[in-house]
Tab-separated table of C-alpha atoms in Angstrom:
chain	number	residue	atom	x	y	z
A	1	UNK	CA	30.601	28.607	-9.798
A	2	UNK	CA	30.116	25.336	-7.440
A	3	UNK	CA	27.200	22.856	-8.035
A	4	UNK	CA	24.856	25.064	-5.769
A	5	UNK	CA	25.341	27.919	-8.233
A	6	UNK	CA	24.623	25.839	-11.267
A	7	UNK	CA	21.996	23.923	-9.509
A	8	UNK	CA	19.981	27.297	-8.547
A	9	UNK	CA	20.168	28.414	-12.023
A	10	UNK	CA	18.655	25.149	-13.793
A	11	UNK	CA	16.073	24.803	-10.538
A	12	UNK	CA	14.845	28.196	-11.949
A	13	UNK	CA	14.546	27.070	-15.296
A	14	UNK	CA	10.778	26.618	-15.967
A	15	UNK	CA	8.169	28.550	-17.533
A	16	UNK	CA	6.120	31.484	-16.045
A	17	UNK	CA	8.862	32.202	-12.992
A	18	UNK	CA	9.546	35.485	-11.702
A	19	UNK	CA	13.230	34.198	-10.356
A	20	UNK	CA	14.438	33.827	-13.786
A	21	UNK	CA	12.884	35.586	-16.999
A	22	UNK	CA	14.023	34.835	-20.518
A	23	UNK	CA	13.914	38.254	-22.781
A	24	UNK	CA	14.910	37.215	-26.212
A	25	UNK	CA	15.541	34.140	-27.975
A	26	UNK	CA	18.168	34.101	-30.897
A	27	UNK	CA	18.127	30.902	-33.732
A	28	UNK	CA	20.774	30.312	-36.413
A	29	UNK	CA	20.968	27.864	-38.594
A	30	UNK	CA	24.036	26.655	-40.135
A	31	UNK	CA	24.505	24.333	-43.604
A	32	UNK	CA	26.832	21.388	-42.887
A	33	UNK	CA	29.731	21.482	-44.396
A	34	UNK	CA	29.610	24.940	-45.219
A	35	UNK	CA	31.146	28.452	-42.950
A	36	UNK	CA	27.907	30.505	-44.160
A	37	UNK	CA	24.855	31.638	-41.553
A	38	UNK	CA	21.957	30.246	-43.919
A	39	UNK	CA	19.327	31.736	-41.609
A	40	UNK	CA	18.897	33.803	-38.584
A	41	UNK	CA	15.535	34.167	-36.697
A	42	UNK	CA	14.889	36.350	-33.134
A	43	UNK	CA	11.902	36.999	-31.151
A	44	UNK	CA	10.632	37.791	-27.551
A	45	UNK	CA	10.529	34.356	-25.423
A	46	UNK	CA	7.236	35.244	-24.546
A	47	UNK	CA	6.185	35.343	-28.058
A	48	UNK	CA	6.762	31.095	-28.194
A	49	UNK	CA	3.491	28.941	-27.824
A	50	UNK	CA	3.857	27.256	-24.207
A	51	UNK	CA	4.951	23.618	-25.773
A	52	UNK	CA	7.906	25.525	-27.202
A	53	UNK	CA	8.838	27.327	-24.606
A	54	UNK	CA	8.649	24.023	-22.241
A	55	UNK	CA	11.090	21.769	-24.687
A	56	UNK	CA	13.497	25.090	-24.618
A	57	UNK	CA	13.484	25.100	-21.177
A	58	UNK	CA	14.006	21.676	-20.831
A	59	UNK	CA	16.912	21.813	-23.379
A	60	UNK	CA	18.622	24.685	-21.316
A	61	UNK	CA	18.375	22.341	-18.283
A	62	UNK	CA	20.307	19.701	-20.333
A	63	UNK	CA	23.359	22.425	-21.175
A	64	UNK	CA	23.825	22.631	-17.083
A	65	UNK	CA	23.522	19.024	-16.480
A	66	UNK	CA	26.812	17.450	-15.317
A	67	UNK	CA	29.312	17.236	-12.684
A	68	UNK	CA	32.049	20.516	-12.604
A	69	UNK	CA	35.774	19.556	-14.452
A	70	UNK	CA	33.702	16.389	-16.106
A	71	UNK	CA	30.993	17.688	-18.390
A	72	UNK	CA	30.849	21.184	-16.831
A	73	UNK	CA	34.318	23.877	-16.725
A	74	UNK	CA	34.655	27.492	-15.370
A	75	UNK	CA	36.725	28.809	-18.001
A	76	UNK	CA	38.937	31.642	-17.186
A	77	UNK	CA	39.233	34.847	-19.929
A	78	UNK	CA	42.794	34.847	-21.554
A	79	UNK	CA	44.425	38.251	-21.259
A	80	UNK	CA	45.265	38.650	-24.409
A	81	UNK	CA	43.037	37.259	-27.826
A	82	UNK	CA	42.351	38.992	-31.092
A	83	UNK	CA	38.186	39.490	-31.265
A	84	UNK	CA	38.290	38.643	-27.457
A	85	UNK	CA	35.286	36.788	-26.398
A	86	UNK	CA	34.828	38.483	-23.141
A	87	UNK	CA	34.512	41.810	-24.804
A	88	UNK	CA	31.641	40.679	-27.558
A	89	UNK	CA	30.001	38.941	-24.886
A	90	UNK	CA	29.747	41.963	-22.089
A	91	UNK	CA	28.930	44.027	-24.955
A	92	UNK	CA	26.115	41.846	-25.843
A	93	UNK	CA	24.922	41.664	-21.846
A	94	UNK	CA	24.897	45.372	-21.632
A	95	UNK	CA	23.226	46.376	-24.892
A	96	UNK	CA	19.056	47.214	-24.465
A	97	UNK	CA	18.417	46.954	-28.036
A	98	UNK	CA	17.445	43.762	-29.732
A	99	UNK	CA	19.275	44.794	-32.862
A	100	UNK	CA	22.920	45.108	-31.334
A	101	UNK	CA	22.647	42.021	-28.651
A	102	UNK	CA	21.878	40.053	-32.165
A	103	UNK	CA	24.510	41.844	-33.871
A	104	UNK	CA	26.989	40.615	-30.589
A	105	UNK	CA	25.622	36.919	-30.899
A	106	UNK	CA	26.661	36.511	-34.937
A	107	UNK	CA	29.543	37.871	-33.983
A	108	UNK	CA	29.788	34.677	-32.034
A	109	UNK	CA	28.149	32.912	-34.195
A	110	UNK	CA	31.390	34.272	-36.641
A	111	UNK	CA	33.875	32.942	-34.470
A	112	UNK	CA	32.337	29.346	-34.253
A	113	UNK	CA	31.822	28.522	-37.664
A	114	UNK	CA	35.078	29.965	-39.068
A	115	UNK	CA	37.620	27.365	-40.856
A	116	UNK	CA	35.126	24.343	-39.047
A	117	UNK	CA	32.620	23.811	-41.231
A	118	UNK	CA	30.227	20.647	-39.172
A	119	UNK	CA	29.367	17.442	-40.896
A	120	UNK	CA	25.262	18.088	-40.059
A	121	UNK	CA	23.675	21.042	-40.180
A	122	UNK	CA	23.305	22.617	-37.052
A	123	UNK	CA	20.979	25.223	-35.053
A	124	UNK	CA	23.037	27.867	-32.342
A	125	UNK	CA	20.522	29.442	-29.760
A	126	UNK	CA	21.188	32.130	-27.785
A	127	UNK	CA	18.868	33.312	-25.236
A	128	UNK	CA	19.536	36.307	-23.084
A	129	UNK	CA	17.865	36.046	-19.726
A	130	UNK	CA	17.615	37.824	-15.940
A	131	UNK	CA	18.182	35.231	-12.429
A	132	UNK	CA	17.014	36.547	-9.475
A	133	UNK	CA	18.559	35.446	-6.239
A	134	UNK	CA	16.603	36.479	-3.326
A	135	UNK	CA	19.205	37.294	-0.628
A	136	UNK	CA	19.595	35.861	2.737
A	137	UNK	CA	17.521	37.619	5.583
A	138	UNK	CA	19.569	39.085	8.456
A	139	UNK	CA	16.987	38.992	11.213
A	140	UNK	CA	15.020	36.244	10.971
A	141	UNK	CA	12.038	38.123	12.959
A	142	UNK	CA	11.433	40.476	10.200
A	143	UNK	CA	8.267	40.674	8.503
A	144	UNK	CA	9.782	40.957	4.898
A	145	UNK	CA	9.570	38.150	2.326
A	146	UNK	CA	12.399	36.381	1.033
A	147	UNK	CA	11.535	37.859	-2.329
A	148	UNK	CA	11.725	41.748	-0.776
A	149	UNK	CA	15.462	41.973	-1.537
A	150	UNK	CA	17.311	39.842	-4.394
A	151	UNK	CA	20.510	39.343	-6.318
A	152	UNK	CA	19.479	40.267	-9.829
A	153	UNK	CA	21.957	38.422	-12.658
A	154	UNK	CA	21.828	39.290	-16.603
A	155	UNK	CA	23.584	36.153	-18.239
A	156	UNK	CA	23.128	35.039	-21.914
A	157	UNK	CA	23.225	31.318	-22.501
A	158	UNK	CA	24.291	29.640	-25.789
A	159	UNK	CA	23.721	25.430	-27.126
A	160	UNK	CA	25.146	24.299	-30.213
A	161	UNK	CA	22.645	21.163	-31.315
A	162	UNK	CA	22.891	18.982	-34.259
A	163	UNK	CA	19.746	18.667	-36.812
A	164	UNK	CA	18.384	14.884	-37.253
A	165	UNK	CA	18.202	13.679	-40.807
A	166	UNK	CA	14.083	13.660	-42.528
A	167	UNK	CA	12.114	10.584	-41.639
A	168	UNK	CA	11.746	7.932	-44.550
A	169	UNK	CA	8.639	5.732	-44.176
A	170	UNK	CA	6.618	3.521	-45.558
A	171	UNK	CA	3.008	3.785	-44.505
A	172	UNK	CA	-0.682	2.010	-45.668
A	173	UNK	CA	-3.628	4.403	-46.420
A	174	UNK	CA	-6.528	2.771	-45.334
A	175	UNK	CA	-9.047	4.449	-47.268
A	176	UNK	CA	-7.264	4.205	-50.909
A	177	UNK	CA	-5.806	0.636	-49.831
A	178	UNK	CA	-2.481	1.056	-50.788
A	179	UNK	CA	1.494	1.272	-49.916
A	180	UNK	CA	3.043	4.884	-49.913
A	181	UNK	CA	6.323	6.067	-49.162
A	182	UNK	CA	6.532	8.713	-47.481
A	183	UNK	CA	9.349	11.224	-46.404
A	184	UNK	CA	9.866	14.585	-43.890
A	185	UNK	CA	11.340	16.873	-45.749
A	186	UNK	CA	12.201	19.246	-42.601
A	187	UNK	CA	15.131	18.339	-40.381
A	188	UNK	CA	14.427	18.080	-36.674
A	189	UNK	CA	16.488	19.827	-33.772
A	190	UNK	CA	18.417	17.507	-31.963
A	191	UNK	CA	17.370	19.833	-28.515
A	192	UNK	CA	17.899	16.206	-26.192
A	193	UNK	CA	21.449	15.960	-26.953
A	194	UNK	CA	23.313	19.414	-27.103
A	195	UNK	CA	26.959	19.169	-28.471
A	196	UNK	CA	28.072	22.010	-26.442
A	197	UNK	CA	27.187	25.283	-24.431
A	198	UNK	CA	27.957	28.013	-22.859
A	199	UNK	CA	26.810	30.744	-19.647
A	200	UNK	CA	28.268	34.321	-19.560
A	201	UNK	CA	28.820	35.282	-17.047
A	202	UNK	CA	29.279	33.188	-13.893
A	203	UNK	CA	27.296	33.355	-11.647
A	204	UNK	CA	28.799	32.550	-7.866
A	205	UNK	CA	26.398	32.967	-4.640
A	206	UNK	CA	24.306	35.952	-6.469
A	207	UNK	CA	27.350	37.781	-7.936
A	208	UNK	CA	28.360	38.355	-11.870
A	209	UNK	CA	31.814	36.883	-12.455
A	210	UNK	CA	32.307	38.628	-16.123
A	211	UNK	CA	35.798	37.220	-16.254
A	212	UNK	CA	34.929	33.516	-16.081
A	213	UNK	CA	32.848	31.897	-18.170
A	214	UNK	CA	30.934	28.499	-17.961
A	215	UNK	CA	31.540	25.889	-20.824
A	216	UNK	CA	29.205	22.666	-21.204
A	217	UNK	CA	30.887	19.966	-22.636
A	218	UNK	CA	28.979	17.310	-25.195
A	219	UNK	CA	29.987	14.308	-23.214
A	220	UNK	CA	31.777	14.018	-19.811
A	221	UNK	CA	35.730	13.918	-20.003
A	222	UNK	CA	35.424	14.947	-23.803
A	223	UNK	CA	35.749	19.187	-23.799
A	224	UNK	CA	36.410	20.810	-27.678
A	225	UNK	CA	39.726	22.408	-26.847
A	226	UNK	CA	39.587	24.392	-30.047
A	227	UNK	CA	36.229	25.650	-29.228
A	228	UNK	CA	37.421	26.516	-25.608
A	229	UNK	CA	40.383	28.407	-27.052
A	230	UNK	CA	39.703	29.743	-30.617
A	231	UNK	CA	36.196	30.604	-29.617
A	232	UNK	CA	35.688	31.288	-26.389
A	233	UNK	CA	39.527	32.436	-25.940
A	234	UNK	CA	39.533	30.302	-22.078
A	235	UNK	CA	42.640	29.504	-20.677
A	236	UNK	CA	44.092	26.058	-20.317
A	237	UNK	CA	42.526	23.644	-17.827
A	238	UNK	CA	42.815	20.127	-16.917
A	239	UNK	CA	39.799	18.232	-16.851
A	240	UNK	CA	38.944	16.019	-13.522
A	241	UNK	CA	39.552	12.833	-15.251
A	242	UNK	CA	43.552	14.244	-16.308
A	243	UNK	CA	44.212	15.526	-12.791
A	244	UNK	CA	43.321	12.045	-11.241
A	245	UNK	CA	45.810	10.946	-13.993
A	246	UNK	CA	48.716	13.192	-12.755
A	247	UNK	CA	47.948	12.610	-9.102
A	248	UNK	CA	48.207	8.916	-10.038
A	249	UNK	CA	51.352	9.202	-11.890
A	250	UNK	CA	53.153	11.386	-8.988
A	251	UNK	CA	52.210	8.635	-6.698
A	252	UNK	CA	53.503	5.295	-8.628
A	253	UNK	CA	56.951	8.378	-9.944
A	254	UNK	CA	57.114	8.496	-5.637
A	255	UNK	CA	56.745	5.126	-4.172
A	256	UNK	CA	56.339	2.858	-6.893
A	257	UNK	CA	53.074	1.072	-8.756
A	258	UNK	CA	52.663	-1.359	-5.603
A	259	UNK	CA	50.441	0.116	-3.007
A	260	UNK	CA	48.779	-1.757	-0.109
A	261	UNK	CA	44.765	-1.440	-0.239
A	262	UNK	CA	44.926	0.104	3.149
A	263	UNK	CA	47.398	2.628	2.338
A	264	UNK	CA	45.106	3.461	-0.353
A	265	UNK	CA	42.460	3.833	1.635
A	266	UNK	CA	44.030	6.128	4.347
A	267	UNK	CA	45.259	8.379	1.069
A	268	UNK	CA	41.701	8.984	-0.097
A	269	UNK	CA	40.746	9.443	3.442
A	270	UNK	CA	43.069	11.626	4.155
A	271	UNK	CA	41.997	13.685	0.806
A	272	UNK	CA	38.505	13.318	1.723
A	273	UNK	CA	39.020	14.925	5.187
A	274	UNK	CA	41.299	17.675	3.627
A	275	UNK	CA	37.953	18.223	1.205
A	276	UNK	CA	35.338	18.404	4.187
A	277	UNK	CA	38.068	20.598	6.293
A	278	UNK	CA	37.646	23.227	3.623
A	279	UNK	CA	34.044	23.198	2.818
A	280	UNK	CA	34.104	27.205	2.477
A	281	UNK	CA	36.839	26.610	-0.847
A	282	UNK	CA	34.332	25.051	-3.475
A	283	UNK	CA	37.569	23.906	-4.794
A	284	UNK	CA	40.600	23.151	-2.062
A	285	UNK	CA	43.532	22.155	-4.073
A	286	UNK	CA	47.337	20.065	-3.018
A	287	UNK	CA	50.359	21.063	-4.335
A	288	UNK	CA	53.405	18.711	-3.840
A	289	UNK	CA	53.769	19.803	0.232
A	290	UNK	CA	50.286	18.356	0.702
A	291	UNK	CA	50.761	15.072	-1.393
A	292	UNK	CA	54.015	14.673	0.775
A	293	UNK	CA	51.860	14.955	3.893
A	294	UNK	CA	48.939	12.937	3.056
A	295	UNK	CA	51.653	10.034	1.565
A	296	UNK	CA	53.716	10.546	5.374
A	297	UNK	CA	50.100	10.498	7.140
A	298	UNK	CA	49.187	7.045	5.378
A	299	UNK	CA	52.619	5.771	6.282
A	300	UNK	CA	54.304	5.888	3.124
A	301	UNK	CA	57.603	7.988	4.796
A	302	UNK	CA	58.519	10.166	1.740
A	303	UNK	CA	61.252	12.829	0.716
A	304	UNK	CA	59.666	16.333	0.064
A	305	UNK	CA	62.025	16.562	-2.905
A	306	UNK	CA	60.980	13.582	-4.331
A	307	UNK	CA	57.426	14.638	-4.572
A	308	UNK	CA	58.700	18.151	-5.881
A	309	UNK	CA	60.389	16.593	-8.700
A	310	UNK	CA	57.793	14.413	-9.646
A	311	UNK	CA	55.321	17.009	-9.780
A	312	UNK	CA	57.956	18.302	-12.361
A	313	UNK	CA	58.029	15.498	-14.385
A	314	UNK	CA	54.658	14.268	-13.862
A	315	UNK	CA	52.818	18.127	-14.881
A	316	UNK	CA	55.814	19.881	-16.194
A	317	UNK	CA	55.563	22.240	-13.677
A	318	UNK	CA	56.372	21.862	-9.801
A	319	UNK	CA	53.895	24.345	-8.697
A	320	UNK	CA	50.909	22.579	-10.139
A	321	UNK	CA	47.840	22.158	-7.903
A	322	UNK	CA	45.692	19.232	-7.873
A	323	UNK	CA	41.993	19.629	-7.332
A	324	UNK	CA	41.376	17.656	-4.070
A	325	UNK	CA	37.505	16.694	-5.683
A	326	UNK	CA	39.218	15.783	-8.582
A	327	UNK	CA	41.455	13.064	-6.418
A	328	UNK	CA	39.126	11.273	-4.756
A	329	UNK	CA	36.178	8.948	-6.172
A	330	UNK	CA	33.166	10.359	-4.655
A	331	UNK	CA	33.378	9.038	-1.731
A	332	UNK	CA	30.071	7.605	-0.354
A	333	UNK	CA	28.264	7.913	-4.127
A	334	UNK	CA	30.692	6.144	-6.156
A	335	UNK	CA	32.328	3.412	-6.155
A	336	UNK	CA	36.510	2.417	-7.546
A	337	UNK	CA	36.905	-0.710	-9.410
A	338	UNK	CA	39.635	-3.626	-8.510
A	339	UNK	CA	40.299	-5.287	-12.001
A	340	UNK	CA	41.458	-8.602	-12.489
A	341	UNK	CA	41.333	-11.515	-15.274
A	342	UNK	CA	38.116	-12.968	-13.777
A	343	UNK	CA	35.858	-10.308	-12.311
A	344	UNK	CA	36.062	-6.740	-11.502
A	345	UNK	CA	35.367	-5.794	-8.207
A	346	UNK	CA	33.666	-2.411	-7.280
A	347	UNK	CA	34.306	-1.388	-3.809
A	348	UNK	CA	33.380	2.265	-1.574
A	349	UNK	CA	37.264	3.835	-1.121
A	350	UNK	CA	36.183	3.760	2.736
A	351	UNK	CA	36.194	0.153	2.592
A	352	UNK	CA	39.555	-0.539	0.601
A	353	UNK	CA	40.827	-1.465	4.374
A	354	UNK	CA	38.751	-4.605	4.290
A	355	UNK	CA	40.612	-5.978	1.314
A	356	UNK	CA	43.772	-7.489	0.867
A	357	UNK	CA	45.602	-9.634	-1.829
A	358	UNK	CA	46.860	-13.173	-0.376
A	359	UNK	CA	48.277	-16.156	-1.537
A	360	UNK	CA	46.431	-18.941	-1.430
A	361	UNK	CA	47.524	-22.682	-2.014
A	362	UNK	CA	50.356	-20.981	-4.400
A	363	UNK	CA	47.917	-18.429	-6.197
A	364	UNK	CA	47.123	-14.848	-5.447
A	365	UNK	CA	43.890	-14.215	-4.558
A	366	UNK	CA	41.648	-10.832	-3.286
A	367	UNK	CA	40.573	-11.724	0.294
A	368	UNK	CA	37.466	-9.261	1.293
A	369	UNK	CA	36.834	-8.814	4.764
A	370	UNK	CA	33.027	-9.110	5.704
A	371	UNK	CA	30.821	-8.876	8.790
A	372	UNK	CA	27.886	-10.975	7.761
A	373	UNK	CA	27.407	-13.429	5.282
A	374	UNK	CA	27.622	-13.072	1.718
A	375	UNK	CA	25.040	-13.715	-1.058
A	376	UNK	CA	24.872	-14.973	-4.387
A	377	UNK	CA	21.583	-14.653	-6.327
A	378	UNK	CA	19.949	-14.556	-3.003
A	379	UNK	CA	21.959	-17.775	-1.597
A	380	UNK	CA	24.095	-17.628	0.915
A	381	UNK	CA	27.705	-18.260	0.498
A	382	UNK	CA	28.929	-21.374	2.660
A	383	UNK	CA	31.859	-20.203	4.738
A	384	UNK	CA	35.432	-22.224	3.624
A	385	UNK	CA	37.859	-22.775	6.152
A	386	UNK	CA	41.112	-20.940	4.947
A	387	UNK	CA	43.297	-24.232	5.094
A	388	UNK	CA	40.914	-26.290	3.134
């Protein structure tokens, strides 16, 4: 799935739509600290009062909120895994009755809670659920809606979200003119700040994909490995944050931790244009032949084998592929940072040609170059001659 897929999906997300209708909703409620299902509750969607169903809806838009290889990670099945995932899963997609897709779910719910007991109690919701895609029209002239012909996608979707501890207050009663304390004795669902979450199965430009699956991270850069493999039984991944990491490592392993800002720049450019280039692959990747070639493009003349054997070294395996999105910082949304004792500098990757580190009556110093002049709270910056 790319960001359009996930995008569509969440869009659809909202209550009364005929693109995407939610069948059955599926509660659990685990004790903290304990491995034991304290309470199970399902019901038709439809069946919620309207508030409900709005903060559900809501909450499901919060699972799929995050940028892909950060927060968000297509998981691929393993081959091979005892109680496989994939299998209960499907199983649960393709069963009609309410009675066996809940029987699938605890299953599930089985595999999460075994040997890792959590230090709140916590609520797992599963909803199973139909997206509609309405499919491109062929001939535009034709008098048939948009709506006539459609990709239609089963998917279940599962959050794992912490309870809040009861309120404990102290409040005045006006009418017998006195202090009371006073205490919730229900916990609250935590439905703003999911832990985790998952989609089966992917869904990629109106087509079922039931050997990946999509896994929502609590926090960006921070995935549960264990849940990834124990429970959903996904194969190894890197995350976007650890293949910068390698890429950055192969670079300083090949031409050393001293780079020229412009060199940099021409890298990410270079990376960036390899990106746009490939805008049908939703993920174009470089092995070591295309680091060599975007290093020998930016002027940096390097030895093929070098790169090979840093690649080696680097990801323990020479054949690794680097995500090219991964690579470079977003490049007209986001900003890299130049750190130093004084100030940290955040500049576009574009512009890393405009700076350059100089000495300057005998100390270093980052020299920016600018077109008009700069500001400071509003005031204008008096321009220095250099010699001064």
């Amino acid at each position: 799935m790319d960001k359009k897929d996930i995008a569509g999906i969440r869009k659809q997300l909202k209550v009364d739509n005929d693109l995407l209708k939610i069948s059955d909703i599926f509660n659990v409620y685990i004790m903290k600290e304990t491995t034991d299902i304290y309470h199970h509750q399902s019901q038709p969607f439809e069946m919620l009062d309207r508030d409900q169903q709005e903060l559900f809806m809501n909450h499901f838009k919060k699972v799929l909120t995050g940028q892909l290889d950060e927060k968000l990670f297509e998981l691929k099945f393993k081959r091979d895994a005892e109680n496989h995932s994939q299998l209960i899963l499907h199983k649960g997609l393709l069963n009609s009755e309410v009675e066996d897709w809940k029987e699938q779910m605890l299953q599930m719910t089985e595999k999460m809670i075994q040997d890792h007991p959590y230090e709140k109690d916590v609520v797992i919701t599963f909803i199973r659920a139909e997206y509609m895609k309405p499919m491109k029209r062929r001939n535009e002239e034709t008098e048939e809606s948009e709506r006539d012909a459609v990709y239609s996608n089963p998917f279940i979707l599962c959050s794992i979200n912490q309870t809040q501890e009861p309120k404990k207050e102290i409040m005045f009663d006006y009418v017998e003119k006195e202090f009371k304390y006073k205490i919730e004795v229900d916990p609250v669902i935590d439905l703003k700040n999911p832990m985790t979450g998952f989609l089966f199965p992917c869904i990629t430009d109106g087509a079922s994909d039931v050997n990946h699956i999509l896994y929502a991270a609590g926090k960006a850069n921070e995935p549960d490995y264990r849940f990834i493999e124990d429970v959903l039984n996904g194969e190894e991944f890197m995350t976007a944050k650890e293949d910068k990491a390698v890429f950055e490592e192969v670079i300083k392993d090949v031409v050393g931790d001293q780079l020229n800002p412009s060199t940099l720049a021409t890298v990410y450019g270079e990376i960036n244009r390899t990106i746009e280039e490939n805008e049908e692959d939703t993920a174009p990747k470089l092995d070591y032949k295309d680091v060599e070639r975007v290093l020998n493009q930016s002027g940096e003349q390097v030895d093929s084998e070098k790169v090979k054997t840093a690649f080696q070294r680097v990801a323990d395996d020479e054949s690794y592929e680097l995500k090219a999105s991964s690579i470079v910082p977003k490049y007209k949304s986001k900003s890299i940072k130049i750190n130093t004792k004084i100030a940290n500098i955040a500049i576009s990757p574009q512009d890393l040609q405009y700076v350059r580190q100089v000495n300057y009556k005998g100390k270093r110093c980052i020299m920016i170059e600018v077109e008009e002049d700069a500001e400071i709270d509003g005031f204008k910056m008096l321009p220095e001659a250099f010699g001064e």
